[in-house]
Short mmCIF file of C-alpha atoms and ligand atoms in Angstrom, two decimals:
data_model
loop_
_atom_site.label_atom_id
_atom_site.label_comp_id
_atom_site.label_asym_id
_atom_site.label_seq_id
_atom_site.Cartn_x
_atom_site.Cartn_y
_atom_site.Cartn_z
CA MET A 30 -12.40 28.46 -17.95
CA GLU A 31 -11.64 27.74 -21.63
CA ALA A 32 -8.88 30.39 -21.76
CA LEU A 33 -7.31 28.83 -18.65
CA LEU A 34 -7.54 25.36 -20.21
CA LYS A 35 -5.91 26.56 -23.44
CA LYS A 36 -3.04 28.10 -21.50
CA GLU A 37 -2.53 25.14 -19.15
CA LEU A 38 -2.70 22.57 -21.96
CA GLY A 39 -0.62 24.69 -24.34
CA THR A 40 -3.16 24.25 -27.13
CA SER A 41 -4.41 26.82 -29.63
CA ARG A 42 -7.41 24.63 -30.47
CA LEU A 43 -10.04 23.92 -27.82
CA LYS A 44 -13.36 22.97 -29.33
CA PRO A 45 -16.16 21.27 -27.40
CA SER A 46 -16.77 17.93 -29.12
CA GLY A 47 -20.38 17.71 -28.02
CA HIS A 48 -19.67 14.79 -25.64
CA ALA A 49 -20.74 15.54 -22.09
CA GLY A 50 -20.59 13.17 -19.14
CA GLY A 51 -21.91 14.37 -15.85
CA GLY A 52 -21.68 12.03 -12.87
CA CYS A 53 -23.20 12.52 -9.39
CA ILE A 54 -20.19 14.55 -8.27
CA SER A 55 -18.68 16.53 -11.16
CA GLU A 56 -19.56 17.89 -14.60
CA GLY A 57 -17.66 16.47 -17.57
CA LYS A 58 -17.10 17.59 -21.15
CA SER A 59 -14.81 16.59 -24.01
CA TYR A 60 -12.76 18.95 -26.17
CA GLU A 61 -10.71 18.66 -29.33
CA THR A 62 -7.20 20.05 -28.79
CA ASP A 63 -4.01 20.31 -30.87
CA ASP A 64 -2.97 16.94 -29.39
CA GLY A 65 -6.26 15.05 -29.66
CA MET A 66 -9.41 14.71 -27.61
CA VAL A 67 -9.44 15.29 -23.86
CA PHE A 68 -12.13 14.77 -21.24
CA VAL A 69 -12.39 17.51 -18.63
CA LYS A 70 -14.08 17.07 -15.25
CA MET A 71 -15.00 20.20 -13.34
CA ASN A 72 -16.04 20.62 -9.72
CA HIS A 73 -16.58 23.85 -7.77
CA LYS A 74 -16.22 22.46 -4.25
CA ASN A 75 -13.29 23.67 -2.16
CA GLN A 76 -11.97 20.12 -1.83
CA ALA A 77 -12.10 19.53 -5.64
CA ARG A 78 -8.33 19.77 -6.09
CA GLN A 79 -7.66 17.12 -3.45
CA MET A 80 -10.37 14.92 -4.96
CA PHE A 81 -8.94 15.19 -8.48
CA GLU A 82 -5.35 14.70 -7.32
CA GLY A 83 -6.45 11.47 -5.66
CA GLU A 84 -8.13 10.36 -8.88
CA GLU A 85 -5.03 11.30 -10.88
CA ALA A 86 -2.74 9.31 -8.54
CA SER A 87 -5.15 6.36 -8.68
CA LEU A 88 -5.24 6.35 -12.49
CA LYS A 89 -1.42 6.52 -12.61
CA ALA A 90 -1.06 3.59 -10.20
CA ILE A 91 -3.55 1.44 -12.16
CA LEU A 92 -1.94 2.36 -15.50
CA GLU A 93 1.45 1.25 -14.21
CA THR A 94 0.15 -2.26 -13.61
CA GLY A 95 -0.77 -2.65 -17.31
CA THR A 96 -3.78 -4.75 -16.32
CA VAL A 97 -7.09 -2.93 -16.84
CA LYS A 98 -7.58 0.04 -19.17
CA VAL A 99 -8.16 3.45 -17.58
CA PRO A 100 -8.00 6.95 -19.14
CA LYS A 101 -4.51 8.48 -19.03
CA PRO A 102 -4.49 11.37 -16.55
CA MET A 103 -3.04 14.67 -17.80
CA LYS A 104 -3.43 17.61 -15.42
CA VAL A 105 -5.24 18.98 -12.36
CA ILE A 106 -5.82 22.74 -12.58
CA SER A 107 -7.13 25.00 -9.83
CA LEU A 108 -9.94 27.41 -10.72
CA GLN A 109 -9.69 31.03 -9.63
CA ASN A 110 -12.93 31.10 -7.67
CA GLY A 111 -12.34 27.79 -5.87
CA GLY A 112 -12.79 24.33 -7.29
CA ALA A 113 -10.66 22.58 -9.90
CA VAL A 114 -10.69 20.79 -13.21
CA PHE A 115 -9.10 17.48 -14.10
CA VAL A 116 -8.00 16.80 -17.67
CA MET A 117 -7.56 13.27 -18.94
CA GLU A 118 -7.54 11.29 -22.15
CA HIS A 119 -10.97 11.10 -23.78
CA LEU A 120 -12.18 7.55 -24.35
CA ASP A 121 -15.04 6.56 -26.65
CA MET A 122 -17.08 4.43 -24.31
CA ARG A 123 -20.37 2.57 -24.33
CA SER A 124 -22.10 0.37 -21.76
CA LEU A 125 -20.23 -2.73 -20.65
CA HIS A 126 -21.66 -5.70 -22.53
CA ARG A 127 -19.38 -7.68 -24.80
CA TYR A 128 -16.28 -7.39 -22.60
CA SER A 129 -17.83 -8.11 -19.24
CA GLY A 130 -15.89 -11.38 -18.73
CA GLN A 131 -12.66 -9.71 -19.82
CA LEU A 132 -13.18 -7.01 -17.21
CA GLY A 133 -13.51 -9.73 -14.54
CA GLU A 134 -10.22 -11.27 -15.65
CA GLN A 135 -8.40 -7.97 -15.87
CA LEU A 136 -9.66 -6.83 -12.48
CA ALA A 137 -8.33 -10.06 -10.96
CA GLU A 138 -5.00 -9.38 -12.68
CA LEU A 139 -4.97 -5.91 -11.12
CA HIS A 140 -5.60 -7.43 -7.69
CA LEU A 141 -2.91 -10.09 -8.14
CA HIS A 142 -0.33 -7.67 -9.54
CA ASN A 143 1.31 -6.65 -6.23
CA GLN A 144 1.43 -10.21 -4.89
CA ARG A 145 3.06 -11.47 -8.10
CA GLN A 146 5.57 -8.64 -7.92
CA ARG A 147 6.45 -9.73 -4.36
CA GLU A 148 6.85 -13.34 -5.49
CA ARG A 149 9.24 -12.26 -8.27
CA GLU A 150 11.26 -10.27 -5.75
CA LYS A 151 11.50 -13.27 -3.43
CA GLU A 152 12.80 -15.42 -6.29
CA GLU A 153 15.39 -12.77 -7.12
CA GLU A 154 16.43 -12.56 -3.48
CA GLN A 155 16.99 -16.32 -3.48
CA THR A 156 18.95 -16.41 -6.73
CA ILE A 157 20.97 -13.19 -6.76
CA GLY A 158 20.73 -12.28 -3.08
CA LYS A 159 18.87 -8.98 -3.40
CA ALA A 160 15.96 -7.39 -5.25
CA ALA A 161 14.84 -3.81 -5.71
CA ARG A 162 11.63 -3.66 -3.65
CA GLN A 163 8.71 -2.38 -5.70
CA SER A 164 5.97 -4.41 -4.10
CA VAL A 165 3.89 -2.86 -1.34
CA ASP A 166 3.68 -4.67 1.99
CA LYS A 167 1.24 -2.40 3.82
CA PHE A 168 -2.34 -1.20 3.48
CA GLY A 169 -2.97 2.42 2.49
CA PHE A 170 -1.81 4.70 -0.32
CA HIS A 171 0.78 7.45 -0.79
CA THR A 172 -1.91 10.14 -0.97
CA THR A 173 -5.50 10.85 0.03
CA THR A 174 -8.13 9.51 -2.36
CA CYS A 175 -11.83 10.37 -2.33
CA CYS A 176 -14.68 7.90 -2.71
CA GLY A 177 -17.28 10.37 -3.98
CA TYR A 178 -16.08 13.76 -2.73
CA LEU A 179 -15.28 12.70 0.83
CA PRO A 180 -11.60 12.09 1.53
CA GLN A 181 -10.44 8.64 2.61
CA MET A 182 -7.60 8.31 5.09
CA ASN A 183 -4.86 6.18 3.57
CA ASP A 184 -2.16 6.14 6.26
CA TRP A 185 0.04 3.06 5.79
CA GLN A 186 -0.73 0.26 8.26
CA SER A 187 0.49 -3.35 8.42
CA ASP A 188 -2.72 -4.77 9.85
CA TRP A 189 -5.66 -4.85 7.43
CA VAL A 190 -8.32 -5.34 10.12
CA ALA A 191 -7.04 -2.31 12.02
CA PHE A 192 -6.78 -0.28 8.78
CA TYR A 193 -10.31 -1.11 7.68
CA SER A 194 -11.85 -0.66 11.13
CA GLN A 195 -10.13 2.65 11.90
CA GLN A 196 -9.55 4.37 8.58
CA ARG A 197 -12.68 3.24 6.78
CA LEU A 198 -15.53 2.38 9.19
CA GLN A 199 -14.59 4.45 12.24
CA TYR A 200 -13.93 7.48 10.03
CA GLN A 201 -17.37 7.26 8.39
CA ILE A 202 -19.13 6.58 11.69
CA SER A 203 -17.48 9.60 13.30
CA MET A 204 -18.75 11.71 10.39
CA VAL A 205 -22.30 10.34 10.77
CA MET A 206 -22.14 11.06 14.52
CA LYS A 207 -20.92 14.59 13.89
CA THR A 208 -23.58 15.37 11.29
CA TYR A 209 -26.58 13.47 12.60
CA GLY A 210 -25.68 12.64 16.22
CA ASP A 211 -27.25 9.22 15.64
CA ARG A 212 -27.11 7.24 18.90
CA GLU A 213 -27.98 3.85 17.44
CA VAL A 214 -25.05 3.89 15.04
CA HIS A 215 -22.75 4.66 17.95
CA GLU A 216 -24.16 1.87 20.09
CA LEU A 217 -24.02 -0.69 17.25
CA TRP A 218 -20.47 0.33 16.34
CA SER A 219 -19.24 -0.13 19.92
CA ARG A 220 -20.45 -3.75 19.73
CA LEU A 221 -19.49 -4.45 16.12
CA GLN A 222 -15.91 -3.25 16.30
CA LEU A 223 -15.06 -5.87 18.93
CA LYS A 224 -16.36 -8.63 16.67
CA ILE A 225 -14.69 -7.67 13.39
CA PRO A 226 -11.51 -9.76 13.94
CA GLN A 227 -13.70 -12.94 14.03
CA LEU A 228 -14.51 -12.43 10.37
CA PHE A 229 -10.85 -12.82 9.46
CA THR A 230 -10.01 -16.00 11.36
CA GLY A 231 -7.71 -18.13 9.19
CA ILE A 232 -7.60 -15.50 6.43
CA LYS A 233 -4.35 -14.03 5.15
CA VAL A 234 -4.84 -10.68 3.45
CA PHE A 235 -2.12 -9.47 1.07
CA PRO A 236 -2.28 -5.80 -0.03
CA ALA A 237 -3.86 -5.51 -3.49
CA LEU A 238 -4.12 -2.31 -5.51
CA LEU A 239 -7.85 -1.57 -5.70
CA HIS A 240 -9.92 0.62 -7.99
CA GLY A 241 -11.81 1.52 -4.81
CA ASP A 242 -15.16 2.64 -6.28
CA LEU A 243 -16.03 -0.08 -8.75
CA TRP A 244 -19.76 0.41 -9.14
CA GLY A 245 -21.60 -0.17 -12.43
CA GLY A 246 -21.40 3.57 -13.28
CA ASN A 247 -17.60 3.45 -13.33
CA VAL A 248 -17.12 0.64 -15.85
CA ALA A 249 -17.68 0.64 -19.60
CA GLU A 250 -16.11 -0.67 -22.79
CA CYS A 251 -14.26 0.77 -25.77
CA ALA A 252 -14.10 -0.90 -29.19
CA GLU A 253 -11.14 -3.02 -28.14
CA GLY A 254 -11.94 -3.99 -24.54
CA PRO A 255 -13.23 -3.03 -21.10
CA VAL A 256 -12.42 0.20 -19.32
CA THR A 257 -12.84 1.57 -15.79
CA PHE A 258 -12.62 5.17 -14.63
CA ASP A 259 -13.14 7.43 -11.59
CA PRO A 260 -11.07 5.30 -9.16
CA SER A 261 -10.31 6.03 -5.51
CA SER A 262 -7.45 3.62 -5.12
CA PHE A 263 -5.55 2.22 -2.16
CA TYR A 264 -3.87 -1.05 -1.24
CA GLY A 265 -6.42 -3.20 0.54
CA HIS A 266 -8.19 -6.55 0.63
CA SER A 267 -9.27 -7.58 -2.89
CA GLU A 268 -12.67 -8.67 -1.51
CA PHE A 269 -13.44 -5.03 -0.66
CA GLU A 270 -13.63 -4.26 -4.40
CA MET A 271 -16.56 -6.59 -4.95
CA SER A 272 -18.74 -4.92 -2.31
CA ILE A 273 -20.00 -1.85 -4.19
CA ALA A 274 -20.16 -3.83 -7.44
CA GLY A 275 -23.00 -5.84 -5.90
CA MET A 276 -24.87 -2.87 -4.39
CA PHE A 277 -26.14 -1.16 -7.51
CA GLY A 278 -25.92 -3.95 -10.09
CA GLY A 279 -24.65 -3.43 -13.64
CA PHE A 280 -22.31 -6.46 -13.74
CA ARG A 281 -23.20 -9.59 -15.67
CA SER A 282 -22.56 -13.12 -14.43
CA SER A 283 -19.67 -13.45 -16.92
CA PHE A 284 -17.84 -10.73 -14.95
CA TYR A 285 -18.14 -12.63 -11.67
CA THR A 286 -17.38 -16.04 -13.23
CA ALA A 287 -14.18 -14.70 -14.77
CA TYR A 288 -13.09 -12.87 -11.61
CA TYR A 289 -13.73 -15.72 -9.16
CA GLY A 290 -12.15 -18.13 -11.64
CA LYS A 291 -8.88 -16.32 -10.93
CA ILE A 292 -9.46 -15.30 -7.30
CA PRO A 293 -11.83 -17.83 -5.70
CA LYS A 294 -13.97 -16.77 -2.74
CA ALA A 295 -12.26 -17.58 0.58
CA PRO A 296 -14.19 -19.08 3.53
CA GLY A 297 -16.28 -16.41 5.30
CA PHE A 298 -16.55 -14.30 2.13
CA GLU A 299 -20.29 -13.59 2.54
CA GLU A 300 -20.00 -12.10 6.06
CA ARG A 301 -16.99 -9.99 5.09
CA HIS A 302 -18.91 -8.89 1.99
CA GLN A 303 -21.51 -7.33 4.32
CA LEU A 304 -18.78 -5.70 6.37
CA TYR A 305 -17.30 -4.24 3.18
CA GLN A 306 -20.68 -3.03 1.93
CA LEU A 307 -21.15 -1.26 5.26
CA PHE A 308 -18.43 1.24 4.29
CA HIS A 309 -20.27 2.16 1.10
CA TYR A 310 -23.65 2.48 2.82
CA LEU A 311 -22.12 4.76 5.46
CA ASN A 312 -20.29 6.73 2.77
CA HIS A 313 -23.59 7.17 0.90
CA TRP A 314 -25.30 8.24 4.14
CA ASN A 315 -22.58 10.88 4.56
CA HIS A 316 -22.93 12.01 0.94
CA PHE A 317 -26.63 11.81 0.27
CA GLY A 318 -28.29 11.82 3.68
CA GLY A 319 -30.87 9.80 5.58
CA GLU A 320 -32.11 7.60 2.75
CA TYR A 321 -29.07 5.39 3.42
CA LYS A 322 -29.53 5.39 7.20
CA GLY A 323 -31.94 2.42 7.27
CA SER A 324 -29.73 0.19 5.13
CA SER A 325 -26.59 1.13 7.11
CA LEU A 326 -28.21 0.33 10.46
CA ARG A 327 -29.77 -2.89 9.12
CA LEU A 328 -26.37 -4.14 7.99
CA MET A 329 -24.79 -3.27 11.32
CA ARG A 330 -27.56 -5.04 13.28
CA ASN A 331 -27.25 -8.05 11.06
CA LEU A 332 -23.51 -8.28 11.54
CA VAL A 333 -23.72 -7.76 15.31
CA GLU A 334 -26.44 -10.42 15.70
CA HIS A 335 -24.71 -13.02 13.54
CA LEU A 336 -21.33 -12.78 15.19
CA SER A 337 -20.83 -14.55 18.50
CA ALA A 338 -20.47 -12.57 21.71
N1 LIG B 404 -12.10 9.71 -19.97
C1 LIG B 404 -13.38 9.82 -20.34
N2 LIG B 404 -13.70 9.99 -21.66
C2 LIG B 404 -14.99 10.16 -22.05
N3 LIG B 404 -16.04 10.14 -21.22
C3 LIG B 404 -15.79 9.98 -19.90
C4 LIG B 404 -14.45 9.81 -19.40
N4 LIG B 404 -14.50 9.66 -18.05
C5 LIG B 404 -15.81 9.73 -17.72
N5 LIG B 404 -16.59 9.92 -18.82
C6 LIG B 404 -18.06 10.06 -18.86
O1 LIG B 404 -18.49 10.92 -17.83
C7 LIG B 404 -19.37 10.26 -16.92
C8 LIG B 404 -19.08 10.73 -15.48
O2 LIG B 404 -17.73 10.47 -15.16
P1 LIG B 404 -17.24 10.14 -13.67
O3 LIG B 404 -17.88 8.89 -13.18
O4 LIG B 404 -15.76 10.15 -13.70
O5 LIG B 404 -17.81 11.42 -12.92
P2 LIG B 404 -18.14 11.67 -11.37
O6 LIG B 404 -18.91 12.92 -11.26
O7 LIG B 404 -16.88 11.57 -10.59
O8 LIG B 404 -19.10 10.45 -11.16
P3 LIG B 404 -19.66 9.52 -10.00
O9 LIG B 404 -19.11 9.96 -8.71
O10 LIG B 404 -21.13 9.68 -10.20
O11 LIG B 404 -19.21 8.11 -10.39
C9 LIG B 404 -19.12 8.78 -17.15
O12 LIG B 404 -20.25 8.01 -16.86
C10 LIG B 404 -18.73 8.73 -18.60
O13 LIG B 404 -19.90 8.66 -19.40
#
């Protein structure tokens, strides 16, 4: 693997730095190269290349906004015996502490970036008659991204409720059905899907670029500010981002105060929050098995019971 890395990176020097960072999905290791330190993630699954290409595209999209710091992506390389590696800039990181509030602000800036771009274009259209369209007016992404190692459908759709119901929840539920044949999930889903539009009454959702997997294990800080990594981006409802953040903890109150100071909670936030957490519980059920079954079904029952017939 190291000979392949040397060749692909065009470096004569490739020395393990001693920094290793294994997550739940891939193994990670840093190396010193001719051009500085790199962090290399390796995964032997067949779908590793697709997973890393999605991460690479996500990092590029977030970098382009200039809002929140992420490692610069460098290269996805296929391994001979299946699997792939992903090379990116190495960042010296420690647990998020001092810059928690700044992360909240910067995340809100990321979420507002596309809308502000659209507003600038509208002004230009009014003053000079035309504007080069860079803003995104649909939900989805230009490529598949993976939350964990499972691919997410990102086909562009104008209607957020349809996108989220079909490409996020339905997709996960179909996978649960295929793997576990669970009848209760099927029965609850047939009732829940009819009620989802109620949760969006009076709400206008504008596509926001999301990190997509913002749990406490994917945020940190460098000497000069906060950093996030391992994204699975798409354009979606900004509220979706806050769902996994709350599931496993790791975010201080200063993070939430700063974020909601810029993007206040809209009416009905709490019910939609449950709907958005449902995706992550189902995705965990599909990744890690039955220990997430109980929490997924509980959430579904709760949503079905609290929404009117
Ligand atoms: N660019 C980087 N520079 C230095 N260390 C990094 C970098 N990216 C990630 N790490 C370290 O590696 C660890 C695992 O990274 P990452 O979350 O991307 O892996 P993963 O297997 O996709 O994880 P999971 O799915 O569990 O979130 C991080 O917690 C961090 O300590």
